[in-house]
mmCIF file of C-alpha atoms (C1' of nucleotides) in Angstrom:
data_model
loop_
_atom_site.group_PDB
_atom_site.id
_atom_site.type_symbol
_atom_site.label_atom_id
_atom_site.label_comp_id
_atom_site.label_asym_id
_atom_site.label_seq_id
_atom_site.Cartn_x
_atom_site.Cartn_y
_atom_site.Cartn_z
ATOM 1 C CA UNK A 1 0.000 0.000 0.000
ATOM 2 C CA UNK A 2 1.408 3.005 -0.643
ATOM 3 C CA UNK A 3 1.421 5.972 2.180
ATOM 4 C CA UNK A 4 4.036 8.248 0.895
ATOM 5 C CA UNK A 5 4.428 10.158 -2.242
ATOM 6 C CA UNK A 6 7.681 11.110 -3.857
ATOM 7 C CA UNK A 7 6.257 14.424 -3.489
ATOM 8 C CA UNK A 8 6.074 14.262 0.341
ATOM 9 C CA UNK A 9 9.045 12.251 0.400
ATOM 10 C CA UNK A 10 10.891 15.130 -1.252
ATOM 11 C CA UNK A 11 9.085 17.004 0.576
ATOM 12 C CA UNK A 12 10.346 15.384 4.107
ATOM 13 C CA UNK A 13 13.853 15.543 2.774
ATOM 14 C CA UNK A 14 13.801 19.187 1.526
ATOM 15 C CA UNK A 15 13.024 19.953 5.338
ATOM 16 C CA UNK A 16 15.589 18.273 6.917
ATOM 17 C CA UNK A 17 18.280 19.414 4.732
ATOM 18 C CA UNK A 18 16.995 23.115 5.394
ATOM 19 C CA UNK A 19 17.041 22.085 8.670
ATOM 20 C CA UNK A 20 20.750 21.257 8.798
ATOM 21 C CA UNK A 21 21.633 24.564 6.976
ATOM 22 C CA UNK A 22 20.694 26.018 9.895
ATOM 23 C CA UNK A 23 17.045 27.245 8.689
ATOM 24 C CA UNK A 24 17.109 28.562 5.025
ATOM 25 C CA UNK A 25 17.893 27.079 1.677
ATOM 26 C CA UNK A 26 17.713 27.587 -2.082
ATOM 27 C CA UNK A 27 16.210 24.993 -4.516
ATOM 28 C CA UNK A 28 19.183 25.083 -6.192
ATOM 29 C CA UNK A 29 21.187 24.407 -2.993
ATOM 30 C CA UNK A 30 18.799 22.064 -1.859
ATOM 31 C CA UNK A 31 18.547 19.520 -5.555
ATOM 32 C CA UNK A 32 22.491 19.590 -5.883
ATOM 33 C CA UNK A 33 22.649 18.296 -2.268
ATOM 34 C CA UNK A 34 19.443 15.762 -2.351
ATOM 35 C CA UNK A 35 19.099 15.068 -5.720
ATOM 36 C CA UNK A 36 15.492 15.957 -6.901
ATOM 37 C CA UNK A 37 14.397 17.306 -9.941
ATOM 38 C CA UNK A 38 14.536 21.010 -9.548
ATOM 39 C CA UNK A 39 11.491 22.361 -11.208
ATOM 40 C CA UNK A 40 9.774 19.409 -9.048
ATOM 41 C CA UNK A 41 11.031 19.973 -6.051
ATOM 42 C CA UNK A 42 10.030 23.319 -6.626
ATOM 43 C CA UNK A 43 6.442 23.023 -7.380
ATOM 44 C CA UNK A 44 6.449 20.881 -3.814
ATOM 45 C CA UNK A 45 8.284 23.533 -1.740
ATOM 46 C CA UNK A 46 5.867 26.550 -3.237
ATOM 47 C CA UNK A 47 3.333 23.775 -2.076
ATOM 48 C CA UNK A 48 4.486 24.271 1.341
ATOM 49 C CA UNK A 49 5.000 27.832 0.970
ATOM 50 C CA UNK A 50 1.661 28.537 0.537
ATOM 51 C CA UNK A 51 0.132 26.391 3.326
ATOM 52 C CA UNK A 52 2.281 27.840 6.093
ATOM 53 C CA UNK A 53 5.002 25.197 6.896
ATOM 54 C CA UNK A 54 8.118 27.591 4.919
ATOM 55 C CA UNK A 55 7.828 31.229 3.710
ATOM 56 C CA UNK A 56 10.555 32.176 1.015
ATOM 57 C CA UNK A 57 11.876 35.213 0.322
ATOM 58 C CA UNK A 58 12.885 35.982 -3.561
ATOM 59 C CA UNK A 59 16.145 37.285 -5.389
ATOM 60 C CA UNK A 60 19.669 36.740 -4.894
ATOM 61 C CA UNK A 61 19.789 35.678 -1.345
ATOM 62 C CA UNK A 62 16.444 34.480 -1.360
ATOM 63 C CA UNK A 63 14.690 30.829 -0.425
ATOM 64 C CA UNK A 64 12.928 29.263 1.891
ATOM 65 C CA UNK A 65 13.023 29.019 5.540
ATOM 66 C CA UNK A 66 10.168 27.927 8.489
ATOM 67 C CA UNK A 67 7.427 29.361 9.253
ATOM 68 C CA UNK A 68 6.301 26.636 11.297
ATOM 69 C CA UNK A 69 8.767 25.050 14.206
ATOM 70 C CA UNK A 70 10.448 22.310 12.330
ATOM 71 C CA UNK A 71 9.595 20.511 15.705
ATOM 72 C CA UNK A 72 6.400 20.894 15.221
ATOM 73 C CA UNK A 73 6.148 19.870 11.757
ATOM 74 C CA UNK A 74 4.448 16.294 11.621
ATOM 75 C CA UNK A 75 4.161 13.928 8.702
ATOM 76 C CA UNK A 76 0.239 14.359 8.230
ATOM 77 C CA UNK A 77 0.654 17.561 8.112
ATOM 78 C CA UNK A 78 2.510 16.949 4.745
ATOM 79 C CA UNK A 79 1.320 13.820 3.357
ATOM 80 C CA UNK A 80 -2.574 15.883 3.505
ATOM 81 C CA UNK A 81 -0.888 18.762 1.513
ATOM 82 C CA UNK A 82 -0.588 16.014 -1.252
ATOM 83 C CA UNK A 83 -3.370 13.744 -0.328
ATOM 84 C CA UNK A 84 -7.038 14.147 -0.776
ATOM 85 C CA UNK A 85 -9.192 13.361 2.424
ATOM 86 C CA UNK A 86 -11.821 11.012 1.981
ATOM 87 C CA UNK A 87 -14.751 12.834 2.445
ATOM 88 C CA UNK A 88 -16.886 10.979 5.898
ATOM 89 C CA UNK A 89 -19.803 8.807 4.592
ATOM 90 C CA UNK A 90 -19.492 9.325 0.648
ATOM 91 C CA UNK A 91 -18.790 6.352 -1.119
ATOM 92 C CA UNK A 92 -15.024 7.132 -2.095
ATOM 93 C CA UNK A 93 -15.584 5.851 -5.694
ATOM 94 C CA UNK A 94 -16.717 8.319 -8.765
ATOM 95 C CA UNK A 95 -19.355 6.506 -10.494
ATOM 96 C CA UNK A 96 -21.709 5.151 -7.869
ATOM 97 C CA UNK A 97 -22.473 1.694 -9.176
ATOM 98 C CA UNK A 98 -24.110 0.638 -6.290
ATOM 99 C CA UNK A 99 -27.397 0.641 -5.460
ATOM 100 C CA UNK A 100 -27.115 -0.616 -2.209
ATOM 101 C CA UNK A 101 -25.087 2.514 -1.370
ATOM 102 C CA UNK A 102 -28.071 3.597 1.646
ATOM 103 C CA UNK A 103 -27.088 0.076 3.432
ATOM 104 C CA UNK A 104 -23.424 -0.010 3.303
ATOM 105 C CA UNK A 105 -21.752 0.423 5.820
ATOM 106 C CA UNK A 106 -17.851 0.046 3.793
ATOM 107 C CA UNK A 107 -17.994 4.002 3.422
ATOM 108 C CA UNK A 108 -18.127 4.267 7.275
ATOM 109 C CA UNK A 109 -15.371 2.278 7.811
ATOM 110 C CA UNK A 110 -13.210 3.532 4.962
ATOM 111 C CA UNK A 111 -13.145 7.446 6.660
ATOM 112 C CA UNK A 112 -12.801 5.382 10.294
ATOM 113 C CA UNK A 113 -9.493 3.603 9.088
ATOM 114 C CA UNK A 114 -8.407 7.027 7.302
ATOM 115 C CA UNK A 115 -8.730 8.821 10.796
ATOM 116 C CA UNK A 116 -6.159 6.306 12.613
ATOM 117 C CA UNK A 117 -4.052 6.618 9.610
ATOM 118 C CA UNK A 118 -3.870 10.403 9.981
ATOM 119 C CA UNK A 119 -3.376 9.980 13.995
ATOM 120 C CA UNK A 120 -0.603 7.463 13.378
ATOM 121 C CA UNK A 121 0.776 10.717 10.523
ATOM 122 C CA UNK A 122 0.348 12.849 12.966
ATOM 123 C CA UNK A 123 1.833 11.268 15.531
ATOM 124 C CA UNK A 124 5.423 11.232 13.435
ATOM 125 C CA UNK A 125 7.469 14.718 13.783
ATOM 126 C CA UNK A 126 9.819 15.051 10.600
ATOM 127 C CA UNK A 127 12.170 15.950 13.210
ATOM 128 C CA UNK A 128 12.255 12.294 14.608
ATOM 129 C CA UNK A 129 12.764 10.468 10.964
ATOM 130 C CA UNK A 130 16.366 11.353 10.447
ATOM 131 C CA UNK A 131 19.440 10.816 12.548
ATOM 132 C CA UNK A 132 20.086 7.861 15.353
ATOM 133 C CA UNK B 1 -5.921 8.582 0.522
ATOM 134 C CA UNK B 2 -7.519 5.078 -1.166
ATOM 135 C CA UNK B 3 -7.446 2.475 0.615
ATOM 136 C CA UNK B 4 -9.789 0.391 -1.209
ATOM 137 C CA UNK B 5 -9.305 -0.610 -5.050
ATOM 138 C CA UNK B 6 -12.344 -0.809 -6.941
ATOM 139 C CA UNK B 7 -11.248 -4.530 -7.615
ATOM 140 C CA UNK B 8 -11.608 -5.088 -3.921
ATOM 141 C CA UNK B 9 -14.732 -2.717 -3.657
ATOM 142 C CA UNK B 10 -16.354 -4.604 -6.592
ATOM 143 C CA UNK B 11 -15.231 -8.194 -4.892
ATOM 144 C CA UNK B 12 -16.523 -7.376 -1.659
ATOM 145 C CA UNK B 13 -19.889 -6.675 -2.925
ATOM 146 C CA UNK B 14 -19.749 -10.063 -5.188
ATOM 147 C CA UNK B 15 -19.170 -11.809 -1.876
ATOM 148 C CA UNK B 16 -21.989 -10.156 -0.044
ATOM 149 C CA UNK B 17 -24.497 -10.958 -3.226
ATOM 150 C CA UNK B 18 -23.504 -14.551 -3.390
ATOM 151 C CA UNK B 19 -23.756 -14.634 0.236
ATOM 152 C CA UNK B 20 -27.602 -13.721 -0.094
ATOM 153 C CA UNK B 21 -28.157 -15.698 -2.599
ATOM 154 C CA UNK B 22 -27.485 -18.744 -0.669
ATOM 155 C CA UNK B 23 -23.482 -19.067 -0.808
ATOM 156 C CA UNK B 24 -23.213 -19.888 -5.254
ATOM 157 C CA UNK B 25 -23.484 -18.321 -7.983
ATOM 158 C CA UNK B 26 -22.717 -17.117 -11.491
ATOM 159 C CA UNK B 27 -20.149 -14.437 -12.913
ATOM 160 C CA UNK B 28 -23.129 -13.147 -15.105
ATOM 161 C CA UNK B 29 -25.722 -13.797 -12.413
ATOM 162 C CA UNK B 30 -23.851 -11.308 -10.127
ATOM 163 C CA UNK B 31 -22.961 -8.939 -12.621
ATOM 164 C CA UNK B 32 -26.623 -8.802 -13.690
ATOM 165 C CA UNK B 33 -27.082 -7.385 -10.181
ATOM 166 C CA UNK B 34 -24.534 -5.255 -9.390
ATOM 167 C CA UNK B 35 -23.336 -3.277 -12.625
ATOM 168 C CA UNK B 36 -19.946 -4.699 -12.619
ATOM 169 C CA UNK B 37 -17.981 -4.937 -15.797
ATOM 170 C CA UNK B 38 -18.170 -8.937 -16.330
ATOM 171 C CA UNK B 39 -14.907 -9.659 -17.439
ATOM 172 C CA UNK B 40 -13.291 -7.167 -14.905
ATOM 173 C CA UNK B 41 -15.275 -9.384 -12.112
ATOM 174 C CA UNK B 42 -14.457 -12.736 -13.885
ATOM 175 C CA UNK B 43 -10.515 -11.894 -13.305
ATOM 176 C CA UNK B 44 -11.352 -10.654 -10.070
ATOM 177 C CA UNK B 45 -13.402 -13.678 -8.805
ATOM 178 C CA UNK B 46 -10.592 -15.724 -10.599
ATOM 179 C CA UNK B 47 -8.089 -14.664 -7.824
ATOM 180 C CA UNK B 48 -10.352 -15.371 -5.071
ATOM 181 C CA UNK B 49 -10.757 -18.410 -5.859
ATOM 182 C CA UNK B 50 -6.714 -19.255 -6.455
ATOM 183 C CA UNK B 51 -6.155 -17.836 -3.465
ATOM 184 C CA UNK B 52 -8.800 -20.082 -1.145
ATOM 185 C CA UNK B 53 -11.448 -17.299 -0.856
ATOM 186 C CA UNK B 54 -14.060 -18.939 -3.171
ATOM 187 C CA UNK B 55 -13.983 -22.277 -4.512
ATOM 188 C CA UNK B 56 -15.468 -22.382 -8.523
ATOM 189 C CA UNK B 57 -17.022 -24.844 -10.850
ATOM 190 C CA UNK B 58 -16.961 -24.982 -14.380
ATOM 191 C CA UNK B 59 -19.972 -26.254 -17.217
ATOM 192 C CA UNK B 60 -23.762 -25.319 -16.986
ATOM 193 C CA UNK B 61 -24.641 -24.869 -13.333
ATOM 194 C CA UNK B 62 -21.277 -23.724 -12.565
ATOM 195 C CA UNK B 63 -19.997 -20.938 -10.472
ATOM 196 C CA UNK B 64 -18.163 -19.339 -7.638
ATOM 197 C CA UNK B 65 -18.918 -20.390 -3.727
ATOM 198 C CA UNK B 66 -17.450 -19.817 -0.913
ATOM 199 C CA UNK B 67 -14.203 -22.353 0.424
ATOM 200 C CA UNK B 68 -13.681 -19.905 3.508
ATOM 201 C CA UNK B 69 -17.099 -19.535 6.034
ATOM 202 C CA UNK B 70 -18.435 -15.704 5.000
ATOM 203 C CA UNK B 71 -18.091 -14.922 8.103
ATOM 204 C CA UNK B 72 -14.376 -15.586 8.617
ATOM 205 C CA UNK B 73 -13.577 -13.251 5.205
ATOM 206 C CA UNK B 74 -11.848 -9.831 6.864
ATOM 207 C CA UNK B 75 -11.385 -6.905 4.456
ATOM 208 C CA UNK B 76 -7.497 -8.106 4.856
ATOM 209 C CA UNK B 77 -7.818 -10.457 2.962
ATOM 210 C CA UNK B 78 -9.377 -9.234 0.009
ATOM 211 C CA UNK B 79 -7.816 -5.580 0.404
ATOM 212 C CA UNK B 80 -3.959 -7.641 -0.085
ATOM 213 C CA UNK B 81 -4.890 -10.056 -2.845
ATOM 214 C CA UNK B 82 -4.992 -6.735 -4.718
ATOM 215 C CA UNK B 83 -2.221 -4.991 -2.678
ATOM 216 C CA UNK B 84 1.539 -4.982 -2.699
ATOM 217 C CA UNK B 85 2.812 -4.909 0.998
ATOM 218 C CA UNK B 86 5.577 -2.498 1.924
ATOM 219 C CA UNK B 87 8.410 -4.646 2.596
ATOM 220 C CA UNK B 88 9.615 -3.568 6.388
ATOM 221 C CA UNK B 89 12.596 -1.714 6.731
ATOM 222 C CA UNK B 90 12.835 -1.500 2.902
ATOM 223 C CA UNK B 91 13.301 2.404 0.954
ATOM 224 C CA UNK B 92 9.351 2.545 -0.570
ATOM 225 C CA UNK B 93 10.845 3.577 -3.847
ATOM 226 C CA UNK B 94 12.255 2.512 -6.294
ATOM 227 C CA UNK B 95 15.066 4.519 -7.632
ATOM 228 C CA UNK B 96 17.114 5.274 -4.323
ATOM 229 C CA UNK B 97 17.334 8.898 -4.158
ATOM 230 C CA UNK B 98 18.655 9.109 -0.913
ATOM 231 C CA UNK B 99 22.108 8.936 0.285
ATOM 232 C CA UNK B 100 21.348 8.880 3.631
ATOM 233 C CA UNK B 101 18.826 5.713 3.691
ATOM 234 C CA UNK B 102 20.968 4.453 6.256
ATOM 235 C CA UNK B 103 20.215 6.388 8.929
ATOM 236 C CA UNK B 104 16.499 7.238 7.803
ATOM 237 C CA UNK B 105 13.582 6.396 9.878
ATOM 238 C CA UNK B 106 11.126 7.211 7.246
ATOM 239 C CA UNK B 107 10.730 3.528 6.078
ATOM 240 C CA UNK B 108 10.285 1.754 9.357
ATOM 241 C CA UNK B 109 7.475 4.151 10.704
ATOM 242 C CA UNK B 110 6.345 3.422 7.641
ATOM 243 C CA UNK B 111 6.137 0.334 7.901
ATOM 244 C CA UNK B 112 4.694 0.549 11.472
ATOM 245 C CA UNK B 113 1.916 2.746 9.930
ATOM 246 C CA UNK B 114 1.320 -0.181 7.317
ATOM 247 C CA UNK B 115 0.481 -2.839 10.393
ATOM 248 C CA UNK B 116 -1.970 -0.518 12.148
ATOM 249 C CA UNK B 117 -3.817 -0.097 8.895
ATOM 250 C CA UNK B 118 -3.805 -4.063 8.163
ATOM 251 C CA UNK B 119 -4.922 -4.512 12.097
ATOM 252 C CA UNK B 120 -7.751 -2.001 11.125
ATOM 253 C CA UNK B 121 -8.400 -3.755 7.782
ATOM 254 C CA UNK B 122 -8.367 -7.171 9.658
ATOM 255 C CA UNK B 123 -10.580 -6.102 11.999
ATOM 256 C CA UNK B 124 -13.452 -5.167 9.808
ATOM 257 C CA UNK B 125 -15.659 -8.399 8.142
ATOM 258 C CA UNK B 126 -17.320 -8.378 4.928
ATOM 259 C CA UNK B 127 -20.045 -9.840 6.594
ATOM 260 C CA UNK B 128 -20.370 -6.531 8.899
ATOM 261 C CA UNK B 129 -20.460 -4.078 5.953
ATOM 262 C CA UNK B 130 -23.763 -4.896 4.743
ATOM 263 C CA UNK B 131 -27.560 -4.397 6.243
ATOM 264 C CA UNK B 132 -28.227 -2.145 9.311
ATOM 265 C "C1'" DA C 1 -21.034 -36.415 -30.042
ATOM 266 C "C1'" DA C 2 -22.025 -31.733 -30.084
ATOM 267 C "C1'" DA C 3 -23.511 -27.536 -28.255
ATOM 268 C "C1'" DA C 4 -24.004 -24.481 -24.516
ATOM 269 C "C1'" DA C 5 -22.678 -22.503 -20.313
ATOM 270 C "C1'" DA C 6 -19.672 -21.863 -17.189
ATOM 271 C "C1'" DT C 7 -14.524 -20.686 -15.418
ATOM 272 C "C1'" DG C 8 -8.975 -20.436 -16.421
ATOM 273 C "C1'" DA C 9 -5.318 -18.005 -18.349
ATOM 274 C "C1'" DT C 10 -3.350 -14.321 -20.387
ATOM 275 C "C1'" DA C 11 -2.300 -10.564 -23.425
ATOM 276 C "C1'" DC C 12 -3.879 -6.250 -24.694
ATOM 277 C "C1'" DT C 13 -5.969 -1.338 -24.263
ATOM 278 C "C1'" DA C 14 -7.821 2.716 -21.952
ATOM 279 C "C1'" DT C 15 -8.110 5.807 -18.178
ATOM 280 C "C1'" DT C 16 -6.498 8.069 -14.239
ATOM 281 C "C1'" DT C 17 -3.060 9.403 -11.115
ATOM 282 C "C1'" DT C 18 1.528 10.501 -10.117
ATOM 283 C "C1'" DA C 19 5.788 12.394 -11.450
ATOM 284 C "C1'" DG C 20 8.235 15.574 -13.801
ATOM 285 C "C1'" DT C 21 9.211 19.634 -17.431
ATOM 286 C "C1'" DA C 22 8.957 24.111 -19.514
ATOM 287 C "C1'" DT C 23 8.109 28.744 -19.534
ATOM 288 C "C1'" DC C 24 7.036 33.238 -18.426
ATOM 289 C "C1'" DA C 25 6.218 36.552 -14.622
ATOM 290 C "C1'" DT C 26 7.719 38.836 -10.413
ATOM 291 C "C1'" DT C 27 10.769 40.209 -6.760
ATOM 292 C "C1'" DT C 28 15.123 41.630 -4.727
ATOM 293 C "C1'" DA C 29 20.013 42.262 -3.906
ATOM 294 C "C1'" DA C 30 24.329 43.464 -5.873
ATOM 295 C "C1'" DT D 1 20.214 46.837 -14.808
ATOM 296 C "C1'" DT D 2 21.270 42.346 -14.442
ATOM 297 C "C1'" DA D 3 21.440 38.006 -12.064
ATOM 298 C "C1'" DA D 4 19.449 34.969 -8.927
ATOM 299 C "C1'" DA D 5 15.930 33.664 -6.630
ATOM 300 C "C1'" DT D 6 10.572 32.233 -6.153
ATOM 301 C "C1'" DG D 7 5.308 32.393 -8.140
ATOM 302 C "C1'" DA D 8 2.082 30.628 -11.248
ATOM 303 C "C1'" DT D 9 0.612 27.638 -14.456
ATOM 304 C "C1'" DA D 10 0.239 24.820 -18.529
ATOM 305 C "C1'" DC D 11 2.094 20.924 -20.514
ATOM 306 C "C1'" DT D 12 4.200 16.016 -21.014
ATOM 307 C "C1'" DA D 13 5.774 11.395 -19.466
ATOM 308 C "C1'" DA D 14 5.520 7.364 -16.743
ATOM 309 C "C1'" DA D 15 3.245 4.282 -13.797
ATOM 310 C "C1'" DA D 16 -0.685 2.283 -11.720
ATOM 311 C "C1'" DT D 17 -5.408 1.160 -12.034
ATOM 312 C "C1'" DA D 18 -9.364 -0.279 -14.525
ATOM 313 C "C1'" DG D 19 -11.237 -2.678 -18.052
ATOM 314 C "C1'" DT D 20 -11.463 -5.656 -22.707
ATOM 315 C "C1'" DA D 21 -10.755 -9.470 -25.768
ATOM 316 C "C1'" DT D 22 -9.801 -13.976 -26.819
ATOM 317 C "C1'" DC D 23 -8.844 -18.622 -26.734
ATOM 318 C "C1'" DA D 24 -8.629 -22.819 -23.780
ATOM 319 C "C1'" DT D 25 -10.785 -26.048 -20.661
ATOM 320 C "C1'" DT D 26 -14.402 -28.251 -18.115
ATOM 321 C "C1'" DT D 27 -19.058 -29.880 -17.399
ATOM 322 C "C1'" DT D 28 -23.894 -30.489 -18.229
ATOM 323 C "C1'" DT D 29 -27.621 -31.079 -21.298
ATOM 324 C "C1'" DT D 30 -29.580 -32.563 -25.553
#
DNA sequence: AAAAAATGATACTATTTTAGTATCATTTAA
DNA sequence: TTAAATGATACTAAAATAGTATCATTTTTT
């Protein structure tokens, strides 16, 4: 089953690495050390920009640094940056072939399991995935 | 996030309709009733039934039924016939990115986050997902 | 024996999601 | 004013998911 992303995985990675340069990094500084894609990574840290987690500053100089504690920062609070929520009792598929859909009770337990998945996401700080 | 395939959506609600209709019957017979692409559910039903789920006939009068009690069937089981598991301790990707996969934590909480979703997925029965 | 009605196996195609690229605009420091 | 950064956004490629097509095999009925 898959539970991370290569977008949040870059993500995760982009952090720490900002983290270890003492709190602000380029793109540029960040791909040649980590090896992602720069226009990718990119798109995933402007991702982050805009939901609070960095801020970046532009021109020469410039990149991104926290805005949130990296303490603080937890791996559902990424992984749902990338991730659509199930919405709570809606079947989760597109074309509703069922027409038993007023009896079933799958939908209920579907957004029940995706809450303890998010506790168990949030329950991991990026700060505690790296280093012994 | 999906959790649930539509193969395993579409097999749990074969189960449940051969279930009410006694514990047999027919690829067509069930597609007939739910709207399910017959050849899509054939292949499904197929790996059921090599995997000890259902048990099948061939010829006129044929059919699937079950070789494990209906009531014994988790959403486990069906959710990883259709599921790679993440292989513990292993990088979830496939093109190493990382140089520092040695000391990353990432994959075991993964991992760790993969058993408490197959605990919750284990804990749920087909036979509880239908009627009220 | 032959035909019909079922599943078994498997290769192929289409659709959707995920991953990644390209490009132009804007900001800021030197 | 130019270079070095991010912002926004449209596009393309690759992978995973969903679905189709087809031929083989088995079994029952006629």
């Amino acid at each position: 089953m898959k539970i991370i992303k290569k977008e949040v995985d870059y993500a995760i990675r982009a952090l720490i690495f900002i983290y270890e340069k003492g709190g602000k990094s380029s793109i540029t500084e960040i791909c040649r050390n980590m090896n992602a894609p720069n226009p990718f990574l990119r798109k995933i840290l402007q991702i982050l920009s805009k939901n609070g987690i960095l801020k970046s500053t532009k021109g020469i100089g410039g990149g991104f640094e926290f805005n949130k504690p990296f303490g603080e920062i937890t791996l559902a609070d990424i992984t749902y940056l990338f991730t659509e929520k199930i919405k709570k009792g809606s079947c989760p598929f597109k074309t509703p072939i069922c027409s038993n859909s007023h009896k079933c009770k799958l939908k209920f337990k579907i957004s029940e399991i995706e809450d303890k998945i998010y506790e168990q996401l949030s329950s991991v700080k990026i700060s505690d995935l790296w280093r012994p």
